[in-house]
Short mmCIF file of C-alpha atoms in Angstrom, two decimals:
data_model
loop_
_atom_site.label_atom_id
_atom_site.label_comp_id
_atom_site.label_asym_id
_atom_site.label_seq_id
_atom_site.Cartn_x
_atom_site.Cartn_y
_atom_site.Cartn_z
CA UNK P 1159 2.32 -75.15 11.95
CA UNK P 1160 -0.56 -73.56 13.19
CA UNK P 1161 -0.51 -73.21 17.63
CA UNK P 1162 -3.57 -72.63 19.45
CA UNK P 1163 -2.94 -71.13 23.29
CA UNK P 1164 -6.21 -71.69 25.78
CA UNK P 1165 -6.40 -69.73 28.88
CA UNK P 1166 -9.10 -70.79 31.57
CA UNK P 1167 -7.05 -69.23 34.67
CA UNK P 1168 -10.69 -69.98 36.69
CA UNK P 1169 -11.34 -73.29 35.78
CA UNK P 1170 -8.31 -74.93 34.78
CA UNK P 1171 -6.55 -72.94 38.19
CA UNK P 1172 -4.10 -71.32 35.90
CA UNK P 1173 -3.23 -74.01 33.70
CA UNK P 1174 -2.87 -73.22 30.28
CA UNK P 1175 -3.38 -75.47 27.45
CA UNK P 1176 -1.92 -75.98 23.98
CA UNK P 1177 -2.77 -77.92 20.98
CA UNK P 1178 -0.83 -77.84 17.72
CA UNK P 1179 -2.07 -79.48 14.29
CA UNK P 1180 0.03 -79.71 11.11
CA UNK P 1181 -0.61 -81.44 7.50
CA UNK P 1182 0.38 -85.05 6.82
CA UNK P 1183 0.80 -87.56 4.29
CA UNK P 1184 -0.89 -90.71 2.92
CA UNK P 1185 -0.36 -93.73 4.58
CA UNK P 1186 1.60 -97.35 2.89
CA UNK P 1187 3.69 -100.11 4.89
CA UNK P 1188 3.72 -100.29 8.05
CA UNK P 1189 6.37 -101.59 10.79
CA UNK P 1190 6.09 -101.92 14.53
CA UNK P 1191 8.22 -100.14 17.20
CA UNK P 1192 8.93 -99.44 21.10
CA UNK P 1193 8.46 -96.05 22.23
CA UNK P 1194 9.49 -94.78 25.60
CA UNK P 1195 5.98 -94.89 27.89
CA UNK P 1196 5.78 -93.44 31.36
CA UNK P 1197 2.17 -93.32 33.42
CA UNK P 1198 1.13 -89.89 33.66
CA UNK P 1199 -1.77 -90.75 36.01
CA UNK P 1200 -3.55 -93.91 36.85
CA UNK P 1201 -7.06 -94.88 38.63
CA UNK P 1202 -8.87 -93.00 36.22
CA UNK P 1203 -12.87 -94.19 35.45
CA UNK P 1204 -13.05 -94.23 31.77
CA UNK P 1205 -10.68 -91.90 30.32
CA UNK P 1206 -11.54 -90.49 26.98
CA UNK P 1207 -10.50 -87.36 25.02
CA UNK P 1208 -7.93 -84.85 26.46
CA UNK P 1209 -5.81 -82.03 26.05
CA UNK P 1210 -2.37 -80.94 27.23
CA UNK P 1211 0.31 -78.66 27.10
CA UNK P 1212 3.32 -76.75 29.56
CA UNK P 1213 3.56 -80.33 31.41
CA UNK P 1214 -0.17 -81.02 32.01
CA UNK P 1215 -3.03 -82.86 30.94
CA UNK P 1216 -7.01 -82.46 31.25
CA UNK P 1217 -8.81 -85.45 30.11
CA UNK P 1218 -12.49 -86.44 30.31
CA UNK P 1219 -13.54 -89.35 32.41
CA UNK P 1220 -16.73 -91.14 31.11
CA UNK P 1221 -17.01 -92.30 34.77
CA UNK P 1222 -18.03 -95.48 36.22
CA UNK P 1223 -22.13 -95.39 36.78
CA UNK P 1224 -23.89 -95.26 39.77
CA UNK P 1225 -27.07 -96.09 41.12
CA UNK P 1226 -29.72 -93.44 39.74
CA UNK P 1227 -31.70 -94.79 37.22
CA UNK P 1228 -31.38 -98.10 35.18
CA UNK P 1229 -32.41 -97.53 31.47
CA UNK P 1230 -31.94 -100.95 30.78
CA UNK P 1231 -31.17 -104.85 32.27
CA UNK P 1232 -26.99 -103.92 32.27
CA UNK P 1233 -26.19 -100.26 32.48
CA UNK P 1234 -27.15 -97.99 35.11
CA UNK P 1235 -26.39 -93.84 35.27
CA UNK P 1236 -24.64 -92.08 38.31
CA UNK P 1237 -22.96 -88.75 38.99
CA UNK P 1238 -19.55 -90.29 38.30
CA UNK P 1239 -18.33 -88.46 35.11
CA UNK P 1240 -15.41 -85.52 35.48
CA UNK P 1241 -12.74 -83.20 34.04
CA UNK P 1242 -9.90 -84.00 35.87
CA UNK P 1243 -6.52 -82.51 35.67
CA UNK P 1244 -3.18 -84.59 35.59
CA UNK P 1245 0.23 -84.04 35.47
CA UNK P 1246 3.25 -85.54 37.61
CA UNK P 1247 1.81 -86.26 41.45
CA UNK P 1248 -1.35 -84.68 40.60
CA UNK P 1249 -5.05 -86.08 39.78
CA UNK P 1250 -7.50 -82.99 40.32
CA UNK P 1251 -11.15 -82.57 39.35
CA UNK P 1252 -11.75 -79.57 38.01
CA UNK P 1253 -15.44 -80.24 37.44
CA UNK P 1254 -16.87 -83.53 38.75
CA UNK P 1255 -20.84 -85.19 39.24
CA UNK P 1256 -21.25 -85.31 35.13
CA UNK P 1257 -23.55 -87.80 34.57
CA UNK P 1258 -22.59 -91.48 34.07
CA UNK P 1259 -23.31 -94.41 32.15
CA UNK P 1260 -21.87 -97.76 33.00
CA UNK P 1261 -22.65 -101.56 33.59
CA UNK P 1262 -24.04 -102.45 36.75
CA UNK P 1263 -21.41 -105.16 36.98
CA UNK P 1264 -17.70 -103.34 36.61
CA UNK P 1265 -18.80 -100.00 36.30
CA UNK P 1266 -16.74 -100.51 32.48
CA UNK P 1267 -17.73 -99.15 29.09
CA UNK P 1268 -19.33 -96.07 30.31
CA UNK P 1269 -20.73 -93.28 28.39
CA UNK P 1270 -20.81 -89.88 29.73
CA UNK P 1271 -18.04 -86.97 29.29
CA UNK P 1272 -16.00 -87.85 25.75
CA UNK P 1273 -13.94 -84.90 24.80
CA UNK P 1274 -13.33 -80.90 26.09
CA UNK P 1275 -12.13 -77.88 24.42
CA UNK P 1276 -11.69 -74.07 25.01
CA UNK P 1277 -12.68 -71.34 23.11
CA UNK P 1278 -12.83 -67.52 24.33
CA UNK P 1279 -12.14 -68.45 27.71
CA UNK P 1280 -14.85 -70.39 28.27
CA UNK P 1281 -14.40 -74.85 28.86
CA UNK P 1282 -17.15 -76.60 27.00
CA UNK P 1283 -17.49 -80.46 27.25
CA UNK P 1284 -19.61 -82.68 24.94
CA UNK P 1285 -21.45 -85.46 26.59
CA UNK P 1286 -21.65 -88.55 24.50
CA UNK P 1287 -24.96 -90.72 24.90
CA UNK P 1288 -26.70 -93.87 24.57
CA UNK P 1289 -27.33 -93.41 20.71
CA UNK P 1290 -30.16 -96.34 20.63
CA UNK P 1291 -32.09 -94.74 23.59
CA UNK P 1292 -32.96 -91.51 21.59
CA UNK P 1293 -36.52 -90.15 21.17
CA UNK P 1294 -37.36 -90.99 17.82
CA UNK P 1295 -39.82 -88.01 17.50
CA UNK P 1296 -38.28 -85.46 20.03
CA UNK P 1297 -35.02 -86.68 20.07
CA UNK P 1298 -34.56 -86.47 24.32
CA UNK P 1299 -32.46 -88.61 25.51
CA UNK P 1300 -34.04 -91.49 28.25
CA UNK P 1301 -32.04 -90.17 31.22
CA UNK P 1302 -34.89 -87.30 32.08
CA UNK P 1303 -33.85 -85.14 35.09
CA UNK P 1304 -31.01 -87.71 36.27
CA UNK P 1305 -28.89 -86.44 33.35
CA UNK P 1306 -30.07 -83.72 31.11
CA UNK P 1307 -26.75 -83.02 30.35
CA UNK P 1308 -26.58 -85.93 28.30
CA UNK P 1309 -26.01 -86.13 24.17
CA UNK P 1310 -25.10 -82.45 24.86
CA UNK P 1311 -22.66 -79.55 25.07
CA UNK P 1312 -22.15 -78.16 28.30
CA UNK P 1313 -20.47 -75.00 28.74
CA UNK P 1314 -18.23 -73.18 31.91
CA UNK P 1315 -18.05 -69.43 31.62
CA UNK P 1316 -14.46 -68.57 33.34
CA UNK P 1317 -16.15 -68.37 36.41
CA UNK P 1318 -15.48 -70.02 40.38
CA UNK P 1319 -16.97 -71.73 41.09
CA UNK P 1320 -17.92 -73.69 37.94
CA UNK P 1321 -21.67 -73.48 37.01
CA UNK P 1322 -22.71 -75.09 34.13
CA UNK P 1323 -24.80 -74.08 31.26
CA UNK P 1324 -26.89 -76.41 28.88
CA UNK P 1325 -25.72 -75.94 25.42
CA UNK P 1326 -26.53 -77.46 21.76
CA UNK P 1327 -28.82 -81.06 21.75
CA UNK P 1328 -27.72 -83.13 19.15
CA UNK P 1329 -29.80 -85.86 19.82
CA UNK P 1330 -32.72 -83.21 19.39
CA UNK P 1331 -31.04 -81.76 15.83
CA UNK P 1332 -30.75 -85.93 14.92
CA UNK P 1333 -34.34 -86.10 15.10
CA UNK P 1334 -35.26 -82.77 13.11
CA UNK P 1335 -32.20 -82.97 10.26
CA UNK P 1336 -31.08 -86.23 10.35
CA UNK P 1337 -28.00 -85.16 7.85
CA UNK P 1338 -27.37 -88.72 6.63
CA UNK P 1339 -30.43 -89.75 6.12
CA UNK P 1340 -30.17 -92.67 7.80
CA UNK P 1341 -27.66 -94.59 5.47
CA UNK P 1342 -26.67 -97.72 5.96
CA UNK P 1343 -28.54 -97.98 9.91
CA UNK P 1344 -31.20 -100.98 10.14
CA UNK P 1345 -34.99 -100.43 10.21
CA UNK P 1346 -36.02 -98.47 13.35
CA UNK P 1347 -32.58 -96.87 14.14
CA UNK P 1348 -32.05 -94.28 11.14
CA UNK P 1349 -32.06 -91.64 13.62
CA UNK P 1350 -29.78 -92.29 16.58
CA UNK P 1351 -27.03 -89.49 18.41
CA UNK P 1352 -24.25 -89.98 19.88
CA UNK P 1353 -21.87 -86.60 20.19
CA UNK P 1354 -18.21 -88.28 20.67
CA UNK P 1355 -15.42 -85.63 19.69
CA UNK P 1356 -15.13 -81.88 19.64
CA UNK P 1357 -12.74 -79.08 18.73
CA UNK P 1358 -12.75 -75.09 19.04
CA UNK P 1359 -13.82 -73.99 14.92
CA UNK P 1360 -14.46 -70.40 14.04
CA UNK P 1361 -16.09 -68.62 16.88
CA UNK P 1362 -17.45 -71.87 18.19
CA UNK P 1363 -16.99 -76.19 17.86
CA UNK P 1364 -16.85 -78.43 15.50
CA UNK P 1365 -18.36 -81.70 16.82
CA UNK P 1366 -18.51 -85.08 15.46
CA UNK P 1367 -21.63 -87.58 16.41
CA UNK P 1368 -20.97 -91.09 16.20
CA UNK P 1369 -24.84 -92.36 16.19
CA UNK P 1370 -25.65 -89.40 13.59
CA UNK P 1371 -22.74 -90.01 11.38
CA UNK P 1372 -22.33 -86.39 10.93
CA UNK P 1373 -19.80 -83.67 11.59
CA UNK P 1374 -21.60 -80.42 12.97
CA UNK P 1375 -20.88 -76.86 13.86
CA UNK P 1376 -21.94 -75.47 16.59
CA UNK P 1377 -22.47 -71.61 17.00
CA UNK P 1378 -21.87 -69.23 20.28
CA UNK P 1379 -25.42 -69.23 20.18
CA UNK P 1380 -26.02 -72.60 20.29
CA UNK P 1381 -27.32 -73.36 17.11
CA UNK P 1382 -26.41 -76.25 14.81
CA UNK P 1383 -25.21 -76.59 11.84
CA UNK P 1384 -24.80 -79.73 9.76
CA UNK P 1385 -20.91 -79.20 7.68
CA UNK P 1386 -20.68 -83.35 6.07
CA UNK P 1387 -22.33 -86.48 6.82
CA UNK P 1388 -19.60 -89.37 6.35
CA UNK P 1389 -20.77 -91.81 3.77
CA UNK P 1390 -21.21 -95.40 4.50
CA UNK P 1391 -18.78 -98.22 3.03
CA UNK P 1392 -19.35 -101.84 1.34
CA UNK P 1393 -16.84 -104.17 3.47
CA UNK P 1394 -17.41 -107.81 2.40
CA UNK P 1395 -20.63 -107.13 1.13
CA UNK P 1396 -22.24 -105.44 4.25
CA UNK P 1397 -22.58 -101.79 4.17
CA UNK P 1398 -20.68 -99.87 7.13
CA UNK P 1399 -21.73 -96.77 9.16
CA UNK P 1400 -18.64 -94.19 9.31
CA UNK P 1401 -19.23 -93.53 13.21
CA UNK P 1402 -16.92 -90.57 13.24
CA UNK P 1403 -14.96 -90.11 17.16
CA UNK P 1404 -12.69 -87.31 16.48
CA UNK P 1405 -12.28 -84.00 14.79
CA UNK P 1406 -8.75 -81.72 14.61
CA UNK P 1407 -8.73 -78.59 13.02
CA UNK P 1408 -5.32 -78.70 10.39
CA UNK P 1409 -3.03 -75.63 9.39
CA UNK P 1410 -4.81 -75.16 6.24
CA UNK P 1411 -7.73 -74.99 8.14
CA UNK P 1412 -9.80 -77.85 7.08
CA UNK P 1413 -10.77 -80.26 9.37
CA UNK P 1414 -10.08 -83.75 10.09
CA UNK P 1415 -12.20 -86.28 11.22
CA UNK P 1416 -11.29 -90.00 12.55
CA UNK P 1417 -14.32 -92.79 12.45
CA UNK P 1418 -14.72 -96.00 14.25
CA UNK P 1419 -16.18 -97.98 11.18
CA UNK P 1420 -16.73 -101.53 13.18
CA UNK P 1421 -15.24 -103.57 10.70
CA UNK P 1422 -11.40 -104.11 10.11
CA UNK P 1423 -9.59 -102.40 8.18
CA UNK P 1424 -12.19 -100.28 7.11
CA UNK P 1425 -11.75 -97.02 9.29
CA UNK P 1426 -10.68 -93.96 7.88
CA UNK P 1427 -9.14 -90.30 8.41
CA UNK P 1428 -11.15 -87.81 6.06
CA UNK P 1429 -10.17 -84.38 5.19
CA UNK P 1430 -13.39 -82.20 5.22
CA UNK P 1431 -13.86 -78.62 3.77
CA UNK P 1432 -17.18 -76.95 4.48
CA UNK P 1433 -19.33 -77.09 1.28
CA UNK P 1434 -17.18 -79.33 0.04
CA UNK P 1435 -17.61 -83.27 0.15
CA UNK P 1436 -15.46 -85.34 2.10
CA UNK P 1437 -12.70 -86.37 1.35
CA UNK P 1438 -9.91 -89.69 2.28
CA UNK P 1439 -6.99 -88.29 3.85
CA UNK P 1440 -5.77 -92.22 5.13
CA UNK P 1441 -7.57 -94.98 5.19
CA UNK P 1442 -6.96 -98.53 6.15
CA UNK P 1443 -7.23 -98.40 10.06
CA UNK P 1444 -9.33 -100.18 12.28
CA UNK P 1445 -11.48 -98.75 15.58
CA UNK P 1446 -10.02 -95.62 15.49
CA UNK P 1447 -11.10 -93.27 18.28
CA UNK P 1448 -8.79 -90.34 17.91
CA UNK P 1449 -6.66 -88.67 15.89
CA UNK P 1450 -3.70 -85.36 16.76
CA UNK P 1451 -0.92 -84.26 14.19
CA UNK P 1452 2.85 -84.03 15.68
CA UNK P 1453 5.16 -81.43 15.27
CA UNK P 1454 6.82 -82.97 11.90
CA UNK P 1455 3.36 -82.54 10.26
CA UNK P 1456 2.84 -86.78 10.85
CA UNK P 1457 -0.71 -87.76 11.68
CA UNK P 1458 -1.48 -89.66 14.39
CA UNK P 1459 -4.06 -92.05 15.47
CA UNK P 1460 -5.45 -94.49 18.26
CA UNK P 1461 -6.94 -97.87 17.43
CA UNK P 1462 -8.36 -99.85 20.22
CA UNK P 1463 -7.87 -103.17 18.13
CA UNK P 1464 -5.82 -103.36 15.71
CA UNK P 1465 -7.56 -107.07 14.60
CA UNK P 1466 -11.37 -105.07 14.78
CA UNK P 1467 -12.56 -106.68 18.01
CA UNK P 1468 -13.67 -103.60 20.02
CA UNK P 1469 -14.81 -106.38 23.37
CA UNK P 1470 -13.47 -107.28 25.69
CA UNK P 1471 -10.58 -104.54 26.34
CA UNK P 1472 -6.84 -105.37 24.04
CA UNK P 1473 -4.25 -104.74 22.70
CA UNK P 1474 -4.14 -101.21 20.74
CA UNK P 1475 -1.79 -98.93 19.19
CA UNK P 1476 -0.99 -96.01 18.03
CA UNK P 1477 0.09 -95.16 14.88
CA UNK P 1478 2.18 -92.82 13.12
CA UNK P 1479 1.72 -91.48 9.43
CA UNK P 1480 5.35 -90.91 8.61
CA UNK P 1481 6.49 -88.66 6.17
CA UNK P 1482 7.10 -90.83 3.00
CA UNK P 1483 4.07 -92.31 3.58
CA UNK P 1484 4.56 -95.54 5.80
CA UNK P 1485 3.17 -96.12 9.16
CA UNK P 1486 4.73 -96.91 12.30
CA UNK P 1487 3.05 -99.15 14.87
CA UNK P 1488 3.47 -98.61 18.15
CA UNK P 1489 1.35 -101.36 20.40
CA UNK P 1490 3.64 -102.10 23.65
CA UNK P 1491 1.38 -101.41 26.64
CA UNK P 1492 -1.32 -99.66 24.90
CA UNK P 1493 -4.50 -101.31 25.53
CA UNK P 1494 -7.92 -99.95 24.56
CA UNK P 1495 -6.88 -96.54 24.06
CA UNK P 1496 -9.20 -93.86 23.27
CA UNK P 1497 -7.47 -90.34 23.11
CA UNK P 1498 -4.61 -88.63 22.11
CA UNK P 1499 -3.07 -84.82 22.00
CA UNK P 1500 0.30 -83.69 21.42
CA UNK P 1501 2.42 -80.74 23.63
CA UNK P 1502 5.55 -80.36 21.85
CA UNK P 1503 7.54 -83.48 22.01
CA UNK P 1504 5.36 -85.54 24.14
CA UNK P 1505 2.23 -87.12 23.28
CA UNK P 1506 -0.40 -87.97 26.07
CA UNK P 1507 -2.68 -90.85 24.99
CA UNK P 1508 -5.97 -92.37 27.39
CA UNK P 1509 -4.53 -95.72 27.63
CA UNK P 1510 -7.46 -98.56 29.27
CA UNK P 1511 -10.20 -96.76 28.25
CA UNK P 1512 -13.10 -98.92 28.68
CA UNK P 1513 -11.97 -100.04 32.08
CA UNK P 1514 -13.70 -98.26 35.40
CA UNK P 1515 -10.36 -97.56 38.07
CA UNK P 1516 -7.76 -99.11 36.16
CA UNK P 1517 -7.96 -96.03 33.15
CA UNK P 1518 -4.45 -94.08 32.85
CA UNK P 1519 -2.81 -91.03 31.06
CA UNK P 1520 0.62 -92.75 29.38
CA UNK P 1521 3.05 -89.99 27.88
CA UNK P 1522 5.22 -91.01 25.04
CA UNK P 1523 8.20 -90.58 23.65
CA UNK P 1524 8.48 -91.34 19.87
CA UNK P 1525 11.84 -91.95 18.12
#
């Protein structure tokens, strides 16, 4: 088992974090059961990714929208996306007024801060983005000055109080490398970005983009560097895009990359080596949106819909890889969940994740 400490003592006000990834198996049958659940926090606008360890939790809160700018007739950005930290009694932001994306009717399905990670000290967050509204020849994103932050890292230097700097543009390296090639996307979309999941890799992230369909590595220096792009698949005779959401680094160091693949049954877990194809480490899943390995080695993963419908917000699950092979199910009050870490015995998942002020933080106890 490989353990990976974080220390931000400036902006995570001493709180330190862990994450722990270990090796699993291939997955078979499948049975359903009832874990013990207890709300870690609630009221949150769009929970996403997060991270936890020593009895706390930092997630990312897509936010709920506001009233800046309207790039279209439904959705309209605010200053509503944050890094908040949770843990029993306590809801802080640690960094709020990220840059928002929601409908102008709920404030629901927002796009803005997806996933956080640490790496020599310093808190970087990837902003996910509105993968259709990307520059096909620059690659900006439509936002302008009202979120430049957007379809990018942003990084916090251990410093109070926060200041943020600008980091890698994926939408920007979509538009000049386009690593897939555009497999599989319609006429007039073969180059979209949406940045979705990241992890600490090397002396910098590894960072998955859902509208690219790549998994990249980004540099201290900002540069980016293309390690797979995740092949499309023939469901029913229509070809799917991977749309990878998540990315763990494993003990043997490879990484490991969950995709939403909009179709059911037809999401996957691959195993990726750099220069090395991709590979399937489980398949057989449907909307997954993250994926964290438990102390016995067992993968686990998040799917917002079991059945494949992603609207409106349902049932989920999570479910376990166990270790001869067969999955456990565990559905009972997860709905639309879309993130998951593991601190020791407990697992923390974003439970109601499309749903402005009614998002939580559920820890769970698996038999």
């Amino acid at each position: 088992m490989k353990r990976r400490l974080f220390r931000t003592a400036a902006v995570l006000i001493g709180a330190a974090l862990l994450a722990s990834t270990v090796p699993a198996s291939a997955v078979s049958a499948s049975k359903r059961t009832t874990p013990q659940a207890t709300v870690l926090a609630s009221g949150l606008n769009g929970p996403r990714h997060l991270v936890a360890g020593f009895g706390f939790v930092v997630v990312a809160e897509a936010g709920n929208g506001g009233t800046l700018t309207c790039p279209n007739a439904t959705q309209c950005l605010g200053r509503t996306g944050s890094i908040t930290l949770v843990g029993p009694g306590l809801k802080y932001p640690l960094i709020s007024g990220l840059p928002s994306l929601a409908n102008q009717s709920d404030g629901g399905y927002a796009v803005g801060p997806a996933d956080l990670a640490i790496n020599n000290g310093e808190l970087s967050v990837v902003m996910s983005n509105l993968a259709s509204g990307v520059d096909p020849v620059t690659g900006a994103n439509p936002f302008g000055v009202h979120g430049p932050e957007m379809g990018r890292l942003v990084h916090y230097p251990p410093a109070l109080p926060p200041t943020a700097q600008l980091g890698a543009d994926f939408g920007v390296y979509e538009v000049q490398n386009n690593p897939d090639g555009g497999a599989g996307a319609p006429a007039g979309a073969e180059k979209e970005s949406n940045p979705y999941g990241m992890t600490a890799y090397g002396d910098g992230y590894a960072v998955v983009d859902a509208g690219a369909n790549s998994l990249l590595w980004v540099r201290p220096n900002n540069v980016i560097q293309t390690i797979a792009a995740l092949p499309t698949k023939v469901v029913n005779g229509q070809v799917v895009q991977s749309a990878p959401t998540a990315v763990e680094v494993g003990p043997d160091g490879a990484l490991y990359v969950s995709e939403i693949s909009a179709r059911p049954g037809s999401a996957r877990v691959y195993r990726v080596v750099p220069g090395q194809a991709p590979t399937v480490y489980a398949d057989g899943f449907s909307l997954l949106t993250d994926l964290a390995f438990d102390s016995q080695g067992r993968l686990l993963v998040t799917s917002m819909h079991t059945s494949g419908a992603m609207f409106p917000p349902s049932q989920g699950a999570v479910i376990r890889v166990e270790a001869n092979g067969s999955r456990t199910t565990y559905s009972t009050g997860i709905v639309s969940p879309t993130g998951i870490t593991v601190a020791g015995s407990d697992i923390y998942v974003s439970n109601k994740g499309l749903q402005a002020g009614q998002g939580e933080v559920i820890k769970l106890r698996l038999p």
